[in-house]
mmCIF file of C-alpha atoms and ligand atoms in Angstrom:
data_model
loop_
_atom_site.group_PDB
_atom_site.id
_atom_site.type_symbol
_atom_site.label_atom_id
_atom_site.label_comp_id
_atom_site.label_asym_id
_atom_site.label_seq_id
_atom_site.Cartn_x
_atom_site.Cartn_y
_atom_site.Cartn_z
ATOM 1 C CA MET A 2 1.064 67.537 53.366
ATOM 2 C CA LYS A 3 0.735 63.776 53.550
ATOM 3 C CA THR A 4 3.411 61.414 52.297
ATOM 4 C CA ARG A 5 2.160 58.135 50.890
ATOM 5 C CA VAL A 6 4.484 55.136 51.085
ATOM 6 C CA LEU A 7 3.920 51.726 49.468
ATOM 7 C CA MET A 8 5.910 48.631 50.489
ATOM 8 C CA VAL A 9 6.134 45.953 47.795
ATOM 9 C CA CYS A 10 7.372 42.341 47.757
ATOM 10 C CA LEU A 11 6.424 39.305 45.677
ATOM 11 C CA GLY A 12 3.566 37.702 47.583
ATOM 12 C CA ASN A 13 2.475 40.525 49.939
ATOM 13 C CA ILE A 14 2.240 37.998 52.759
ATOM 14 C CA CYS A 15 5.759 37.935 54.306
ATOM 15 C CA ARG A 16 8.036 40.975 53.817
ATOM 16 C CA SER A 17 5.863 43.890 52.725
ATOM 17 C CA PRO A 18 3.151 43.338 55.383
ATOM 18 C CA LEU A 19 5.943 43.501 57.984
ATOM 19 C CA ALA A 20 7.347 46.631 56.355
ATOM 20 C CA GLU A 21 3.870 48.208 56.371
ATOM 21 C CA GLY A 22 3.298 47.348 60.037
ATOM 22 C CA ILE A 23 6.764 48.418 61.183
ATOM 23 C CA LEU A 24 6.705 51.784 59.400
ATOM 24 C CA LYS A 25 3.131 52.461 60.589
ATOM 25 C CA SER A 26 4.289 51.822 64.172
ATOM 26 C CA LYS A 27 6.857 54.633 63.863
ATOM 27 C CA VAL A 28 4.862 57.413 62.169
ATOM 28 C CA ASP A 29 1.888 59.734 62.654
ATOM 29 C CA PRO A 30 -0.908 58.226 60.519
ATOM 30 C CA ASN A 31 -2.211 61.738 59.780
ATOM 31 C CA THR A 32 1.061 62.598 58.062
ATOM 32 C CA ILE A 33 2.374 59.371 56.604
ATOM 33 C CA ILE A 34 0.076 56.866 54.907
ATOM 34 C CA VAL A 35 1.541 53.360 54.538
ATOM 35 C CA ASP A 36 0.226 50.425 52.523
ATOM 36 C CA SER A 37 1.696 47.269 50.969
ATOM 37 C CA ALA A 38 1.191 45.138 47.863
ATOM 38 C CA GLY A 39 2.697 42.192 45.993
ATOM 39 C CA THR A 40 3.864 41.975 42.407
ATOM 40 C CA ALA A 41 2.363 38.456 42.166
ATOM 41 C CA GLY A 42 -1.263 37.579 42.771
ATOM 42 C CA TYR A 43 -0.885 34.153 44.433
ATOM 43 C CA HIS A 44 -2.330 35.167 47.791
ATOM 44 C CA ILE A 45 -4.817 37.957 47.024
ATOM 45 C CA GLY A 46 -7.333 38.368 49.840
ATOM 46 C CA ASN A 47 -5.277 36.377 52.346
ATOM 47 C CA PRO A 48 -3.899 37.594 55.690
ATOM 48 C CA PRO A 49 -0.105 37.787 56.168
ATOM 49 C CA ASP A 50 1.914 34.583 56.674
ATOM 50 C CA THR A 51 1.550 33.318 60.259
ATOM 51 C CA ARG A 52 5.341 33.645 60.728
ATOM 52 C CA SER A 53 5.226 37.352 59.833
ATOM 53 C CA ILE A 54 2.245 37.863 62.145
ATOM 54 C CA ALA A 55 4.174 36.104 64.947
ATOM 55 C CA VAL A 56 7.428 38.059 64.637
ATOM 56 C CA ALA A 57 5.515 41.357 64.431
ATOM 57 C CA LYS A 58 3.526 40.399 67.541
ATOM 58 C CA LYS A 59 6.768 39.628 69.378
ATOM 59 C CA TYR A 60 7.693 43.301 68.914
ATOM 60 C CA GLY A 61 4.227 44.614 69.798
ATOM 61 C CA ILE A 62 2.954 45.166 66.252
ATOM 62 C CA ASP A 63 -0.343 43.693 65.060
ATOM 63 C CA ILE A 64 -0.425 43.001 61.308
ATOM 64 C CA SER A 65 -3.069 40.263 61.471
ATOM 65 C CA ASP A 66 -5.830 42.339 59.877
ATOM 66 C CA GLN A 67 -3.883 43.170 56.715
ATOM 67 C CA VAL A 68 -5.274 41.771 53.460
ATOM 68 C CA CYS A 69 -3.041 40.792 50.537
ATOM 69 C CA ARG A 70 -3.440 42.735 47.308
ATOM 70 C CA LYS A 71 -1.593 42.923 44.017
ATOM 71 C CA PHE A 72 0.431 45.959 42.941
ATOM 72 C CA SER A 73 -1.460 48.034 40.368
ATOM 73 C CA PRO A 74 -0.033 50.607 37.921
ATOM 74 C CA LYS A 75 -2.514 53.050 39.541
ATOM 75 C CA ASP A 76 -0.292 52.863 42.632
ATOM 76 C CA PHE A 77 2.272 54.982 40.775
ATOM 77 C CA ASP A 78 -0.114 57.934 40.978
ATOM 78 C CA THR A 79 -1.363 57.262 44.509
ATOM 79 C CA TYR A 80 2.005 56.822 46.248
ATOM 80 C CA ASP A 81 4.958 59.195 46.614
ATOM 81 C CA ILE A 82 7.541 56.525 47.399
ATOM 82 C CA ILE A 83 7.404 52.847 46.433
ATOM 83 C CA TYR A 84 9.847 50.570 48.254
ATOM 84 C CA ALA A 85 10.775 47.219 46.692
ATOM 85 C CA MET A 86 12.078 44.498 49.009
ATOM 86 C CA ASP A 87 14.445 43.004 46.435
ATOM 87 C CA LYS A 88 15.806 43.586 42.955
ATOM 88 C CA ASP A 89 13.344 41.213 41.247
ATOM 89 C CA ASN A 90 10.415 43.096 42.794
ATOM 90 C CA TYR A 91 12.112 46.357 41.781
ATOM 91 C CA GLN A 92 12.302 45.185 38.158
ATOM 92 C CA ASN A 93 8.715 43.878 38.243
ATOM 93 C CA ILE A 94 7.485 47.286 39.392
ATOM 94 C CA ILE A 95 9.644 49.288 36.976
ATOM 95 C CA GLN A 96 8.374 47.197 34.061
ATOM 96 C CA LEU A 97 4.852 48.493 34.762
ATOM 97 C CA SER A 98 6.000 52.109 34.700
ATOM 98 C CA THR A 99 5.344 54.179 31.594
ATOM 99 C CA LYS A 100 7.072 57.404 32.620
ATOM 100 C CA SER A 101 10.195 58.505 34.459
ATOM 101 C CA GLU A 102 8.138 60.404 37.033
ATOM 102 C CA HIS A 103 6.790 57.009 38.123
ATOM 103 C CA THR A 104 10.057 55.085 37.786
ATOM 104 C CA ASN A 105 11.764 57.666 40.015
ATOM 105 C CA LYS A 106 9.390 56.841 42.883
ATOM 106 C CA VAL A 107 10.724 53.272 43.157
ATOM 107 C CA ARG A 108 13.630 52.409 45.484
ATOM 108 C CA LEU A 109 15.090 49.375 47.191
ATOM 109 C CA LEU A 110 14.001 49.500 50.840
ATOM 110 C CA LEU A 111 17.409 48.706 52.321
ATOM 111 C CA SER A 112 19.108 51.388 50.224
ATOM 112 C CA GLU A 113 17.649 53.795 52.799
ATOM 113 C CA ILE A 114 20.179 52.490 55.332
ATOM 114 C CA ASP A 115 23.442 53.282 53.584
ATOM 115 C CA GLY A 116 22.718 53.749 49.888
ATOM 116 C CA ASN A 117 23.816 50.216 49.050
ATOM 117 C CA GLU A 118 21.640 47.951 46.947
ATOM 118 C CA GLN A 119 20.998 45.336 49.619
ATOM 119 C CA GLU A 120 17.908 43.130 49.444
ATOM 120 C CA VAL A 121 15.442 41.854 52.021
ATOM 121 C CA PRO A 122 15.720 38.105 51.276
ATOM 122 C CA ASP A 123 12.576 36.111 50.565
ATOM 123 C CA PRO A 124 11.893 34.181 53.817
ATOM 124 C CA TYR A 125 8.940 32.144 52.488
ATOM 125 C CA TYR A 126 10.685 28.779 52.099
ATOM 126 C CA GLY A 127 12.934 29.149 55.147
ATOM 127 C CA GLY A 128 12.492 28.848 58.909
ATOM 128 C CA THR A 129 11.409 31.301 61.572
ATOM 129 C CA ASP A 130 14.999 32.593 61.950
ATOM 130 C CA GLY A 131 14.609 34.217 58.561
ATOM 131 C CA PHE A 132 11.584 36.150 59.750
ATOM 132 C CA GLU A 133 13.499 37.492 62.759
ATOM 133 C CA GLN A 134 16.328 38.561 60.456
ATOM 134 C CA ILE A 135 14.093 40.336 57.983
ATOM 135 C CA PHE A 136 12.237 42.039 60.840
ATOM 136 C CA GLN A 137 15.535 43.570 62.027
ATOM 137 C CA MET A 138 16.563 44.647 58.500
ATOM 138 C CA ILE A 139 13.201 46.252 57.784
ATOM 139 C CA ASP A 140 13.094 47.884 61.219
ATOM 140 C CA THR A 141 16.491 49.525 60.656
ATOM 141 C CA ALA A 142 15.448 50.745 57.202
ATOM 142 C CA CYS A 143 12.216 52.188 58.618
ATOM 143 C CA ASP A 144 14.183 54.126 61.260
ATOM 144 C CA HIS A 145 16.127 55.734 58.416
ATOM 145 C CA ILE A 146 12.933 56.482 56.494
ATOM 146 C CA VAL A 147 11.414 58.208 59.526
ATOM 147 C CA ASN A 148 14.498 60.412 59.875
ATOM 148 C CA ARG A 149 14.411 61.243 56.187
ATOM 149 C CA ILE A 150 10.728 62.023 55.560
HETATM 150 P P1 4NP B 207 6.872 37.693 50.173
HETATM 151 O O1 4NP B 207 7.190 36.124 50.256
HETATM 152 O O2 4NP B 207 7.153 38.114 48.755
HETATM 153 O O3 4NP B 207 7.792 38.309 51.161
HETATM 154 O O4 4NP B 207 5.396 37.853 50.548
HETATM 155 C C1 4NP B 207 6.620 35.168 49.423
HETATM 156 C C2 4NP B 207 5.350 34.732 49.656
HETATM 157 C C3 4NP B 207 4.786 33.748 48.846
HETATM 158 C C4 4NP B 207 5.522 33.238 47.807
HETATM 159 C C5 4NP B 207 6.794 33.700 47.558
HETATM 160 C C6 4NP B 207 7.349 34.669 48.362
HETATM 161 N N1 4NP B 207 4.957 32.217 46.982
HETATM 162 O O5 4NP B 207 5.668 31.718 46.100
HETATM 163 O O6 4NP B 207 3.788 31.848 47.172
#
């Protein structure tokens, strides 16, 4: 049986494209399907932020062909697990849910590490250091996801 995982942030150009690329790099694509989306529509159709592309490339992961899309309520049916990068994204997703079966699919990504409600901070207005830091956070969380699924 396939497990479908959706990574969600605000813009779908910085954090969730990295999360998609990192998790994809660790799993069998025949077993685990990974996609990403944003709760806002500012960048629909765009590739990931150049700083996310660069940090992924540094670790041998190519995310340059990803295309930004907006989260849709239909995603609740398509995906088994929906990971939010931060609490605002979590709330934005939950607000679109109409049933507990859907709400229960949504988790904070970093809670996979130790159960705590940590957030992947928004790196958009910061420097490249922030992208290195979020890469490491997301990478650790994805290791835990792989062990769990
Ligand atoms: P992301 O980062 O949610 O990790 O993709 C952001 C990207 C764009 C904006 C905000 C956050 N923006 O305001 O355009």
